[in-house]
């Protein structure tokens, strides 16, 4: 007789994507991140949406910390760190970036 502990059933993997806006995979070499009152540090942008991004950087940020991000020499964007792990930082922009900037960054890199 099988018990609930000995039964095995396959389930579909959980979908972890809960964002309203899709993230675009890209790679920008001319990105930088700056903490309040500090000098900018080079960063690599890994993905981007209108509401946030994921960057690789040597910066040791903590969740809730405010940063300034600059992509491809454009105007700085204010953001808040959501998570930081293994040299990667997930950020949420204070205000969504406009579609023209999204197009310019993705058309240039895709």
PDB file of N, CA and C in Angstrom:
ATOM      1  N   UNK A   1       0.847  -1.185   0.000  1.00  0.00           N
ATOM      2  CA  UNK A   1       0.000   0.000   0.000  1.00  0.00           C
ATOM      3  C   UNK A   1       0.892   1.248   0.000  1.00  0.00           C
ATOM      4  N   UNK A   2       0.627   2.151  -0.889  1.00  0.00           N
ATOM      5  CA  UNK A   2       1.419   3.379  -0.994  1.00  0.00           C
ATOM      6  C   UNK A   2       0.909   4.407   0.014  1.00  0.00           C
ATOM      7  N   UNK A   3       1.859   5.130   0.570  1.00  0.00           N
ATOM      8  CA  UNK A   3       1.491   6.220   1.470  1.00  0.00           C
ATOM      9  C   UNK A   3       1.753   7.540   0.769  1.00  0.00           C
ATOM     10  N   UNK A   4       1.367   8.612   1.379  1.00  0.00           N
ATOM     11  CA  UNK A   4       1.599   9.912   0.746  1.00  0.00           C
ATOM     12  C   UNK A   4       3.079  10.238   0.656  1.00  0.00           C
ATOM     13  N   UNK A   5       3.922   9.607   1.453  1.00  0.00           N
ATOM     14  CA  UNK A   5       5.355   9.838   1.416  1.00  0.00           C
ATOM     15  C   UNK A   5       6.058   9.010   0.357  1.00  0.00           C
ATOM     16  N   UNK A   6       5.440   7.907  -0.069  1.00  0.00           N
ATOM     17  CA  UNK A   6       6.092   7.039  -1.046  1.00  0.00           C
ATOM     18  C   UNK A   6       5.596   7.280  -2.468  1.00  0.00           C
ATOM     19  N   UNK A   7       4.597   8.079  -2.620  1.00  0.00           N
ATOM     20  CA  UNK A   7       4.075   8.350  -3.946  1.00  0.00           C
ATOM     21  C   UNK A   7       4.909   9.443  -4.627  1.00  0.00           C
ATOM     22  N   UNK A   8       5.097   9.284  -5.917  1.00  0.00           N
ATOM     23  CA  UNK A   8       5.861  10.262  -6.681  1.00  0.00           C
ATOM     24  C   UNK A   8       5.006  10.719  -7.840  1.00  0.00           C
ATOM     25  N   UNK A   9       4.890  11.995  -7.994  1.00  0.00           N
ATOM     26  CA  UNK A   9       4.194  12.504  -9.172  1.00  0.00           C
ATOM     27  C   UNK A   9       4.967  13.676  -9.724  1.00  0.00           C
ATOM     28  N   UNK A  10       4.990  13.776 -11.030  1.00  0.00           N
ATOM     29  CA  UNK A  10       5.712  14.863 -11.673  1.00  0.00           C
ATOM     30  C   UNK A  10       4.835  16.095 -11.743  1.00  0.00           C
ATOM     31  N   UNK A  11       5.469  17.234 -11.524  1.00  0.00           N
ATOM     32  CA  UNK A  11       4.766  18.511 -11.636  1.00  0.00           C
ATOM     33  C   UNK A  11       5.568  19.420 -12.544  1.00  0.00           C
ATOM     34  N   UNK A  12       4.898  20.344 -13.163  1.00  0.00           N
ATOM     35  CA  UNK A  12       5.552  21.326 -14.022  1.00  0.00           C
ATOM     36  C   UNK A  12       6.381  22.276 -13.164  1.00  0.00           C
ATOM     37  N   UNK A  13       7.508  22.766 -13.693  1.00  0.00           N
ATOM     38  CA  UNK A  13       8.304  23.730 -12.926  1.00  0.00           C
ATOM     39  C   UNK A  13       7.512  25.008 -12.680  1.00  0.00           C
ATOM     40  N   UNK A  14       7.753  25.613 -11.540  1.00  0.00           N
ATOM     41  CA  UNK A  14       7.071  26.856 -11.178  1.00  0.00           C
ATOM     42  C   UNK A  14       7.570  27.980 -12.061  1.00  0.00           C
ATOM     43  N   UNK A  15       6.686  28.837 -12.437  1.00  0.00           N
ATOM     44  CA  UNK A  15       7.066  30.014 -13.216  1.00  0.00           C
ATOM     45  C   UNK A  15       7.449  31.121 -12.246  1.00  0.00           C
ATOM     46  N   UNK A  16       8.698  31.547 -12.308  1.00  0.00           N
ATOM     47  CA  UNK A  16       9.172  32.580 -11.399  1.00  0.00           C
ATOM     48  C   UNK A  16       8.998  33.982 -11.961  1.00  0.00           C
ATOM     49  N   UNK A  17       8.648  34.099 -13.207  1.00  0.00           N
ATOM     50  CA  UNK A  17       8.499  35.410 -13.858  1.00  0.00           C
ATOM     51  C   UNK A  17       7.164  36.015 -13.454  1.00  0.00           C
ATOM     52  N   UNK A  18       7.209  37.056 -12.621  1.00  0.00           N
ATOM     53  CA  UNK A  18       5.980  37.703 -12.171  1.00  0.00           C
ATOM     54  C   UNK A  18       5.934  39.168 -12.565  1.00  0.00           C
ATOM     55  N   UNK A  19       6.774  39.565 -13.479  1.00  0.00           N
ATOM     56  CA  UNK A  19       6.835  40.976 -13.864  1.00  0.00           C
ATOM     57  C   UNK A  19       5.717  41.309 -14.843  1.00  0.00           C
ATOM     58  N   UNK A  20       5.215  42.545 -14.722  1.00  0.00           N
ATOM     59  CA  UNK A  20       4.217  43.028 -15.668  1.00  0.00           C
ATOM     60  C   UNK A  20       4.844  43.346 -17.017  1.00  0.00           C
ATOM     61  N   UNK A  21       6.090  43.765 -16.988  1.00  0.00           N
ATOM     62  CA  UNK A  21       6.801  44.186 -18.193  1.00  0.00           C
ATOM     63  C   UNK A  21       7.916  43.178 -18.472  1.00  0.00           C
ATOM     64  N   UNK A  22       8.024  42.678 -19.699  1.00  0.00           N
ATOM     65  CA  UNK A  22       9.091  41.708 -19.983  1.00  0.00           C
ATOM     66  C   UNK A  22      10.466  42.355 -19.887  1.00  0.00           C
ATOM     67  N   UNK A  23      11.449  41.565 -19.465  1.00  0.00           N
ATOM     68  CA  UNK A  23      12.828  42.038 -19.424  1.00  0.00           C
ATOM     69  C   UNK A  23      13.509  41.633 -20.706  1.00  0.00           C
ATOM     70  N   UNK A  24      14.291  42.533 -21.259  1.00  0.00           N
ATOM     71  CA  UNK A  24      15.014  42.275 -22.500  1.00  0.00           C
ATOM     72  C   UNK A  24      16.445  41.883 -22.168  1.00  0.00           C
ATOM     73  N   UNK A  25      16.895  40.793 -22.741  1.00  0.00           N
ATOM     74  CA  UNK A  25      18.271  40.349 -22.544  1.00  0.00           C
ATOM     75  C   UNK A  25      19.171  41.180 -23.447  1.00  0.00           C
ATOM     76  N   UNK A  26      20.212  41.752 -22.894  1.00  0.00           N
ATOM     77  CA  UNK A  26      21.132  42.567 -23.662  1.00  0.00           C
ATOM     78  C   UNK A  26      22.440  42.696 -22.913  1.00  0.00           C
ATOM     79  N   UNK A  27      23.364  43.368 -23.507  1.00  0.00           N
ATOM     80  CA  UNK A  27      24.662  43.555 -22.879  1.00  0.00           C
ATOM     81  C   UNK A  27      25.213  44.930 -23.267  1.00  0.00           C
ATOM     82  N   UNK A  28      25.279  45.822 -22.324  1.00  0.00           N
ATOM     83  CA  UNK A  28      25.802  47.169 -22.544  1.00  0.00           C
ATOM     84  C   UNK A  28      27.143  47.255 -21.824  1.00  0.00           C
ATOM     85  N   UNK A  29      28.187  47.580 -22.537  1.00  0.00           N
ATOM     86  CA  UNK A  29      29.483  47.691 -21.881  1.00  0.00           C
ATOM     87  C   UNK A  29      29.692  49.064 -21.267  1.00  0.00           C
ATOM     88  N   UNK A  30      28.982  50.055 -21.778  1.00  0.00           N
ATOM     89  CA  UNK A  30      29.143  51.410 -21.261  1.00  0.00           C
ATOM     90  C   UNK A  30      28.068  51.722 -20.237  1.00  0.00           C
ATOM     91  N   UNK A  31      28.094  51.026 -19.119  1.00  0.00           N
ATOM     92  CA  UNK A  31      27.176  51.288 -18.021  1.00  0.00           C
ATOM     93  C   UNK A  31      27.994  51.590 -16.784  1.00  0.00           C
ATOM     94  N   UNK A  32      27.429  52.384 -15.893  1.00  0.00           N
ATOM     95  CA  UNK A  32      28.104  52.656 -14.630  1.00  0.00           C
ATOM     96  C   UNK A  32      27.073  52.764 -13.522  1.00  0.00           C
ATOM     97  N   UNK A  33      27.528  52.526 -12.311  1.00  0.00           N
ATOM     98  CA  UNK A  33      26.678  52.619 -11.130  1.00  0.00           C
ATOM     99  C   UNK A  33      27.408  53.469 -10.100  1.00  0.00           C
ATOM    100  N   UNK A  34      26.643  54.322  -9.408  1.00  0.00           N
ATOM    101  CA  UNK A  34      27.263  55.207  -8.424  1.00  0.00           C
ATOM    102  C   UNK A  34      26.423  55.220  -7.165  1.00  0.00           C
ATOM    103  N   UNK A  35      27.094  55.009  -6.044  1.00  0.00           N
ATOM    104  CA  UNK A  35      26.447  55.138  -4.744  1.00  0.00           C
ATOM    105  C   UNK A  35      26.474  56.601  -4.331  1.00  0.00           C
ATOM    106  N   UNK A  36      25.635  56.976  -3.415  1.00  0.00           N
ATOM    107  CA  UNK A  36      25.566  58.356  -2.947  1.00  0.00           C
ATOM    108  C   UNK A  36      26.918  58.814  -2.417  1.00  0.00           C
ATOM    109  N   UNK A  37      27.444  59.887  -2.986  1.00  0.00           N
ATOM    110  CA  UNK A  37      28.693  60.470  -2.536  1.00  0.00           C
ATOM    111  C   UNK A  37      29.949  59.719  -2.947  1.00  0.00           C
ATOM    112  N   UNK A  38      29.824  58.736  -3.825  1.00  0.00           N
ATOM    113  CA  UNK A  38      30.976  57.935  -4.258  1.00  0.00           C
ATOM    114  C   UNK A  38      31.219  58.120  -5.753  1.00  0.00           C
ATOM    115  N   UNK A  39      32.388  57.697  -6.201  1.00  0.00           N
ATOM    116  CA  UNK A  39      32.730  57.753  -7.627  1.00  0.00           C
ATOM    117  C   UNK A  39      32.012  56.626  -8.376  1.00  0.00           C
ATOM    118  N   UNK A  40      31.703  56.830  -9.662  1.00  0.00           N
ATOM    119  CA  UNK A  40      31.047  55.782 -10.448  1.00  0.00           C
ATOM    120  C   UNK A  40      31.945  54.565 -10.629  1.00  0.00           C
ATOM    121  N   UNK A  41      31.306  53.398 -10.719  1.00  0.00           N
ATOM    122  CA  UNK A  41      31.990  52.126 -10.936  1.00  0.00           C
ATOM    123  C   UNK A  41      31.425  51.519 -12.217  1.00  0.00           C
ATOM    124  N   UNK A  42      32.294  50.958 -13.044  1.00  0.00           N
ATOM    125  CA  UNK A  42      31.844  50.315 -14.282  1.00  0.00           C
ATOM    126  C   UNK A  42      30.917  49.146 -13.972  1.00  0.00           C
ATOM    127  N   UNK A  43      29.949  48.910 -14.852  1.00  0.00           N
ATOM    128  CA  UNK A  43      28.992  47.825 -14.683  1.00  0.00           C
ATOM    129  C   UNK A  43      28.615  47.272 -16.052  1.00  0.00           C
ATOM    130  N   UNK A  44      28.060  46.074 -16.051  1.00  0.00           N
ATOM    131  CA  UNK A  44      27.575  45.431 -17.270  1.00  0.00           C
ATOM    132  C   UNK A  44      26.088  45.180 -17.095  1.00  0.00           C
ATOM    133  N   UNK A  45      25.286  45.722 -17.976  1.00  0.00           N
ATOM    134  CA  UNK A  45      23.841  45.565 -17.911  1.00  0.00           C
ATOM    135  C   UNK A  45      23.466  44.229 -18.530  1.00  0.00           C
ATOM    136  N   UNK A  46      22.771  43.374 -17.763  1.00  0.00           N
ATOM    137  CA  UNK A  46      22.402  42.045 -18.252  1.00  0.00           C
ATOM    138  C   UNK A  46      20.981  41.975 -18.781  1.00  0.00           C
ATOM    139  N   UNK A  47      20.038  42.630 -18.143  1.00  0.00           N
ATOM    140  CA  UNK A  47      18.686  42.708 -18.693  1.00  0.00           C
ATOM    141  C   UNK A  47      18.018  43.996 -18.243  1.00  0.00           C
ATOM    142  N   UNK A  48      16.959  44.352 -18.943  1.00  0.00           N
ATOM    143  CA  UNK A  48      16.361  45.672 -18.764  1.00  0.00           C
ATOM    144  C   UNK A  48      14.877  45.609 -19.036  1.00  0.00           C
ATOM    145  N   UNK A  49      14.099  46.294 -18.215  1.00  0.00           N
ATOM    146  CA  UNK A  49      12.688  46.530 -18.496  1.00  0.00           C
ATOM    147  C   UNK A  49      12.434  47.998 -18.219  1.00  0.00           C
ATOM    148  N   UNK A  50      11.231  48.457 -18.437  1.00  0.00           N
ATOM    149  CA  UNK A  50      10.904  49.851 -18.173  1.00  0.00           C
ATOM    150  C   UNK A  50      10.976  50.157 -16.676  1.00  0.00           C
ATOM    151  N   UNK A  51      10.871  49.123 -15.824  1.00  0.00           N
ATOM    152  CA  UNK A  51      10.785  49.324 -14.377  1.00  0.00           C
ATOM    153  C   UNK A  51      12.040  48.950 -13.599  1.00  0.00           C
ATOM    154  N   UNK A  52      12.982  48.245 -14.230  1.00  0.00           N
ATOM    155  CA  UNK A  52      14.166  47.842 -13.496  1.00  0.00           C
ATOM    156  C   UNK A  52      15.180  47.140 -14.375  1.00  0.00           C
ATOM    157  N   UNK A  53      16.253  46.666 -13.744  1.00  0.00           N
ATOM    158  CA  UNK A  53      17.318  46.012 -14.497  1.00  0.00           C
ATOM    159  C   UNK A  53      18.120  45.091 -13.586  1.00  0.00           C
ATOM    160  N   UNK A  54      19.003  44.318 -14.219  1.00  0.00           N
ATOM    161  CA  UNK A  54      19.970  43.486 -13.512  1.00  0.00           C
ATOM    162  C   UNK A  54      21.343  43.835 -14.065  1.00  0.00           C
ATOM    163  N   UNK A  55      22.264  44.177 -13.164  1.00  0.00           N
ATOM    164  CA  UNK A  55      23.609  44.558 -13.582  1.00  0.00           C
ATOM    165  C   UNK A  55      24.646  43.678 -12.875  1.00  0.00           C
ATOM    166  N   UNK A  56      25.785  43.544 -13.519  1.00  0.00           N
ATOM    167  CA  UNK A  56      26.941  42.906 -12.890  1.00  0.00           C
ATOM    168  C   UNK A  56      27.924  44.013 -12.556  1.00  0.00           C
ATOM    169  N   UNK A  57      28.345  44.051 -11.302  1.00  0.00           N
ATOM    170  CA  UNK A  57      29.265  45.097 -10.872  1.00  0.00           C
ATOM    171  C   UNK A  57      29.997  44.644  -9.617  1.00  0.00           C
ATOM    172  N   UNK A  58      31.145  45.238  -9.373  1.00  0.00           N
ATOM    173  CA  UNK A  58      31.917  44.931  -8.177  1.00  0.00           C
ATOM    174  C   UNK A  58      31.404  45.687  -6.959  1.00  0.00           C
ATOM    175  N   UNK A  59      30.351  46.450  -7.125  1.00  0.00           N
ATOM    176  CA  UNK A  59      29.789  47.221  -6.025  1.00  0.00           C
ATOM    177  C   UNK A  59      29.097  46.266  -5.046  1.00  0.00           C
ATOM    178  N   UNK A  60      29.316  46.474  -3.765  1.00  0.00           N
ATOM    179  CA  UNK A  60      28.697  45.634  -2.733  1.00  0.00           C
ATOM    180  C   UNK A  60      27.496  46.387  -2.163  1.00  0.00           C
ATOM    181  N   UNK A  61      26.386  46.323  -2.859  1.00  0.00           N
ATOM    182  CA  UNK A  61      25.188  47.053  -2.453  1.00  0.00           C
ATOM    183  C   UNK A  61      24.296  46.167  -1.583  1.00  0.00           C
ATOM    184  N   UNK A  62      23.426  46.796  -0.826  1.00  0.00           N
ATOM    185  CA  UNK A  62      22.478  46.074   0.013  1.00  0.00           C
ATOM    186  C   UNK A  62      21.062  46.430  -0.418  1.00  0.00           C
ATOM    187  N   UNK A  63      20.134  45.512  -0.198  1.00  0.00           N
ATOM    188  CA  UNK A  63      18.728  45.757  -0.537  1.00  0.00           C
ATOM    189  C   UNK A  63      18.256  47.039   0.140  1.00  0.00           C
ATOM    190  N   UNK A  64      17.563  47.872  -0.622  1.00  0.00           N
ATOM    191  CA  UNK A  64      17.049  49.134  -0.115  1.00  0.00           C
ATOM    192  C   UNK A  64      17.969  50.321  -0.353  1.00  0.00           C
ATOM    193  N   UNK A  65      19.204  50.055  -0.755  1.00  0.00           N
ATOM    194  CA  UNK A  65      20.168  51.134  -1.000  1.00  0.00           C
ATOM    195  C   UNK A  65      19.826  51.862  -2.301  1.00  0.00           C
ATOM    196  N   UNK A  66      20.021  53.176  -2.302  1.00  0.00           N
ATOM    197  CA  UNK A  66      19.765  53.991  -3.491  1.00  0.00           C
ATOM    198  C   UNK A  66      21.024  54.084  -4.333  1.00  0.00           C
ATOM    199  N   UNK A  67      20.859  53.976  -5.660  1.00  0.00           N
ATOM    200  CA  UNK A  67      21.966  54.068  -6.607  1.00  0.00           C
ATOM    201  C   UNK A  67      21.594  54.984  -7.760  1.00  0.00           C
ATOM    202  N   UNK A  68      22.614  55.431  -8.484  1.00  0.00           N
ATOM    203  CA  UNK A  68      22.430  56.136  -9.751  1.00  0.00           C
ATOM    204  C   UNK A  68      23.034  55.264 -10.842  1.00  0.00           C
ATOM    205  N   UNK A  69      22.254  54.957 -11.866  1.00  0.00           N
ATOM    206  CA  UNK A  69      22.707  54.138 -12.989  1.00  0.00           C
ATOM    207  C   UNK A  69      22.807  55.003 -14.234  1.00  0.00           C
ATOM    208  N   UNK A  70      23.821  54.736 -15.041  1.00  0.00           N
ATOM    209  CA  UNK A  70      23.976  55.462 -16.300  1.00  0.00           C
ATOM    210  C   UNK A  70      24.269  54.432 -17.384  1.00  0.00           C
ATOM    211  N   UNK A  71      23.433  54.418 -18.427  1.00  0.00           N
ATOM    212  CA  UNK A  71      23.588  53.477 -19.529  1.00  0.00           C
ATOM    213  C   UNK A  71      24.036  54.202 -20.776  1.00  0.00           C
ATOM    214  N   UNK A  72      25.109  53.747 -21.360  1.00  0.00           N
ATOM    215  CA  UNK A  72      25.572  54.248 -22.650  1.00  0.00           C
ATOM    216  C   UNK A  72      25.750  55.768 -22.664  1.00  0.00           C
ATOM    217  N   UNK A  73      26.220  56.337 -21.552  1.00  0.00           N
ATOM    218  CA  UNK A  73      26.490  57.773 -21.481  1.00  0.00           C
ATOM    219  C   UNK A  73      25.262  58.650 -21.383  1.00  0.00           C
ATOM    220  N   UNK A  74      24.096  58.079 -21.169  1.00  0.00           N
ATOM    221  CA  UNK A  74      22.860  58.869 -21.068  1.00  0.00           C
ATOM    222  C   UNK A  74      22.718  59.474 -19.679  1.00  0.00           C
ATOM    223  N   UNK A  75      21.625  60.185 -19.456  1.00  0.00           N
ATOM    224  CA  UNK A  75      21.358  60.811 -18.161  1.00  0.00           C
ATOM    225  C   UNK A  75      21.264  59.742 -17.071  1.00  0.00           C
ATOM    226  N   UNK A  76      21.698  60.059 -15.840  1.00  0.00           N
ATOM    227  CA  UNK A  76      21.614  59.088 -14.740  1.00  0.00           C
ATOM    228  C   UNK A  76      20.158  58.758 -14.395  1.00  0.00           C
ATOM    229  N   UNK A  77      19.959  57.535 -13.954  1.00  0.00           N
ATOM    230  CA  UNK A  77      18.633  57.052 -13.566  1.00  0.00           C
ATOM    231  C   UNK A  77      18.699  56.653 -12.098  1.00  0.00           C
ATOM    232  N   UNK A  78      17.791  57.175 -11.283  1.00  0.00           N
ATOM    233  CA  UNK A  78      17.735  56.824  -9.865  1.00  0.00           C
ATOM    234  C   UNK A  78      17.077  55.455  -9.725  1.00  0.00           C
ATOM    235  N   UNK A  79      17.670  54.606  -8.874  1.00  0.00           N
ATOM    236  CA  UNK A  79      17.149  53.257  -8.678  1.00  0.00           C
ATOM    237  C   UNK A  79      17.372  52.817  -7.236  1.00  0.00           C
ATOM    238  N   UNK A  80      16.629  51.787  -6.836  1.00  0.00           N
ATOM    239  CA  UNK A  80      16.761  51.176  -5.519  1.00  0.00           C
ATOM    240  C   UNK A  80      17.162  49.726  -5.688  1.00  0.00           C
ATOM    241  N   UNK A  81      18.126  49.271  -4.906  1.00  0.00           N
ATOM    242  CA  UNK A  81      18.566  47.878  -4.961  1.00  0.00           C
ATOM    243  C   UNK A  81      17.479  46.987  -4.366  1.00  0.00           C
ATOM    244  N   UNK A  82      17.085  45.962  -5.118  1.00  0.00           N
ATOM    245  CA  UNK A  82      16.102  44.992  -4.644  1.00  0.00           C
ATOM    246  C   UNK A  82      16.814  43.769  -4.082  1.00  0.00           C
ATOM    247  N   UNK A  83      17.877  43.348  -4.741  1.00  0.00           N
ATOM    248  CA  UNK A  83      18.683  42.213  -4.279  1.00  0.00           C
ATOM    249  C   UNK A  83      20.106  42.361  -4.799  1.00  0.00           C
ATOM    250  N   UNK A  84      21.044  41.696  -4.138  1.00  0.00           N
ATOM    251  CA  UNK A  84      22.454  41.706  -4.537  1.00  0.00           C
ATOM    252  C   UNK A  84      23.040  40.350  -4.150  1.00  0.00           C
ATOM    253  N   UNK A  85      23.580  39.648  -5.146  1.00  0.00           N
ATOM    254  CA  UNK A  85      24.115  38.316  -4.886  1.00  0.00           C
ATOM    255  C   UNK A  85      25.131  37.928  -5.946  1.00  0.00           C
ATOM    256  N   UNK A  86      26.286  37.476  -5.532  1.00  0.00           N
ATOM    257  CA  UNK A  86      27.296  36.956  -6.445  1.00  0.00           C
ATOM    258  C   UNK A  86      27.741  37.925  -7.529  1.00  0.00           C
ATOM    259  N   UNK A  87      27.903  39.190  -7.203  1.00  0.00           N
ATOM    260  CA  UNK A  87      28.336  40.176  -8.187  1.00  0.00           C
ATOM    261  C   UNK A  87      27.223  40.699  -9.078  1.00  0.00           C
ATOM    262  N   UNK A  88      25.993  40.243  -8.876  1.00  0.00           N
ATOM    263  CA  UNK A  88      24.835  40.721  -9.632  1.00  0.00           C
ATOM    264  C   UNK A  88      23.955  41.564  -8.713  1.00  0.00           C
ATOM    265  N   UNK A  89      23.366  42.609  -9.285  1.00  0.00           N
ATOM    266  CA  UNK A  89      22.508  43.514  -8.520  1.00  0.00           C
ATOM    267  C   UNK A  89      21.200  43.710  -9.289  1.00  0.00           C
ATOM    268  N   UNK A  90      20.080  43.466  -8.630  1.00  0.00           N
ATOM    269  CA  UNK A  90      18.760  43.724  -9.204  1.00  0.00           C
ATOM    270  C   UNK A  90      18.258  45.056  -8.708  1.00  0.00           C
ATOM    271  N   UNK A  91      17.878  45.940  -9.628  1.00  0.00           N
ATOM    272  CA  UNK A  91      17.456  47.302  -9.269  1.00  0.00           C
ATOM    273  C   UNK A  91      16.063  47.603  -9.802  1.00  0.00           C
ATOM    274  N   UNK A  92      15.321  48.411  -9.047  1.00  0.00           N
ATOM    275  CA  UNK A  92      14.025  48.929  -9.483  1.00  0.00           C
ATOM    276  C   UNK A  92      14.190  50.430  -9.665  1.00  0.00           C
ATOM    277  N   UNK A  93      13.840  50.915 -10.858  1.00  0.00           N
ATOM    278  CA  UNK A  93      13.949  52.349 -11.128  1.00  0.00           C
ATOM    279  C   UNK A  93      12.920  53.112 -10.303  1.00  0.00           C
ATOM    280  N   UNK A  94      13.300  54.307  -9.854  1.00  0.00           N
ATOM    281  CA  UNK A  94      12.357  55.139  -9.104  1.00  0.00           C
ATOM    282  C   UNK A  94      11.172  55.529  -9.977  1.00  0.00           C
ATOM    283  N   UNK A  95      11.435  55.770 -11.243  1.00  0.00           N
ATOM    284  CA  UNK A  95      10.385  56.078 -12.223  1.00  0.00           C
ATOM    285  C   UNK A  95      10.659  55.234 -13.454  1.00  0.00           C
ATOM    286  N   UNK A  96       9.626  54.704 -14.100  1.00  0.00           N
ATOM    287  CA  UNK A  96       9.871  53.892 -15.303  1.00  0.00           C
ATOM    288  C   UNK A  96      10.621  54.704 -16.364  1.00  0.00           C
ATOM    289  N   UNK A  97      11.545  54.044 -17.055  1.00  0.00           N
ATOM    290  CA  UNK A  97      12.249  54.741 -18.130  1.00  0.00           C
ATOM    291  C   UNK A  97      11.338  54.790 -19.353  1.00  0.00           C
ATOM    292  N   UNK A  98      11.527  55.781 -20.174  1.00  0.00           N
ATOM    293  CA  UNK A  98      10.630  55.944 -21.319  1.00  0.00           C
ATOM    294  C   UNK A  98      10.949  54.937 -22.429  1.00  0.00           C
ATOM    295  N   UNK A  99       9.959  54.706 -23.252  1.00  0.00           N
ATOM    296  CA  UNK A  99      10.068  53.718 -24.334  1.00  0.00           C
ATOM    297  C   UNK A  99      11.150  54.088 -25.344  1.00  0.00           C
ATOM    298  N   UNK A 100      11.363  55.381 -25.566  1.00  0.00           N
ATOM    299  CA  UNK A 100      12.387  55.802 -26.524  1.00  0.00           C
ATOM    300  C   UNK A 100      13.773  55.360 -26.055  1.00  0.00           C
ATOM    301  N   UNK A 101      14.024  55.468 -24.761  1.00  0.00           N
ATOM    302  CA  UNK A 101      15.310  55.022 -24.237  1.00  0.00           C
ATOM    303  C   UNK A 101      15.427  53.500 -24.346  1.00  0.00           C
ATOM    304  N   UNK A 102      14.365  52.783 -24.051  1.00  0.00           N
ATOM    305  CA  UNK A 102      14.374  51.317 -24.186  1.00  0.00           C
ATOM    306  C   UNK A 102      14.701  50.923 -25.630  1.00  0.00           C
ATOM    307  N   UNK A 103      14.034  51.550 -26.582  1.00  0.00           N
ATOM    308  CA  UNK A 103      14.276  51.247 -27.998  1.00  0.00           C
ATOM    309  C   UNK A 103      15.702  51.547 -28.384  1.00  0.00           C
ATOM    310  N   UNK A 104      16.202  52.701 -27.953  1.00  0.00           N
ATOM    311  CA  UNK A 104      17.570  53.089 -28.321  1.00  0.00           C
ATOM    312  C   UNK A 104      18.596  52.088 -27.780  1.00  0.00           C
ATOM    313  N   UNK A 105      18.411  51.647 -26.555  1.00  0.00           N
ATOM    314  CA  UNK A 105      19.360  50.694 -25.959  1.00  0.00           C
ATOM    315  C   UNK A 105      19.262  49.308 -26.597  1.00  0.00           C
ATOM    316  N   UNK A 106      18.050  48.879 -26.890  1.00  0.00           N
ATOM    317  CA  UNK A 106      17.896  47.517 -27.431  1.00  0.00           C
ATOM    318  C   UNK A 106      18.173  47.463 -28.919  1.00  0.00           C
ATOM    319  N   UNK A 107      17.806  48.471 -29.685  1.00  0.00           N
ATOM    320  CA  UNK A 107      18.079  48.453 -31.123  1.00  0.00           C
ATOM    321  C   UNK A 107      19.571  48.499 -31.382  1.00  0.00           C
ATOM    322  N   UNK A 108      20.287  49.200 -30.551  1.00  0.00           N
ATOM    323  CA  UNK A 108      21.721  49.336 -30.725  1.00  0.00           C
ATOM    324  C   UNK A 108      22.455  48.048 -30.397  1.00  0.00           C
ATOM    325  N   UNK A 109      21.871  47.219 -29.528  1.00  0.00           N
ATOM    326  CA  UNK A 109      22.594  46.064 -29.008  1.00  0.00           C
ATOM    327  C   UNK A 109      22.129  44.730 -29.550  1.00  0.00           C
ATOM    328  N   UNK A 110      20.955  44.642 -30.082  1.00  0.00           N
ATOM    329  CA  UNK A 110      20.426  43.343 -30.507  1.00  0.00           C
ATOM    330  C   UNK A 110      21.029  42.937 -31.836  1.00  0.00           C
TER     331      UNK A 110
END
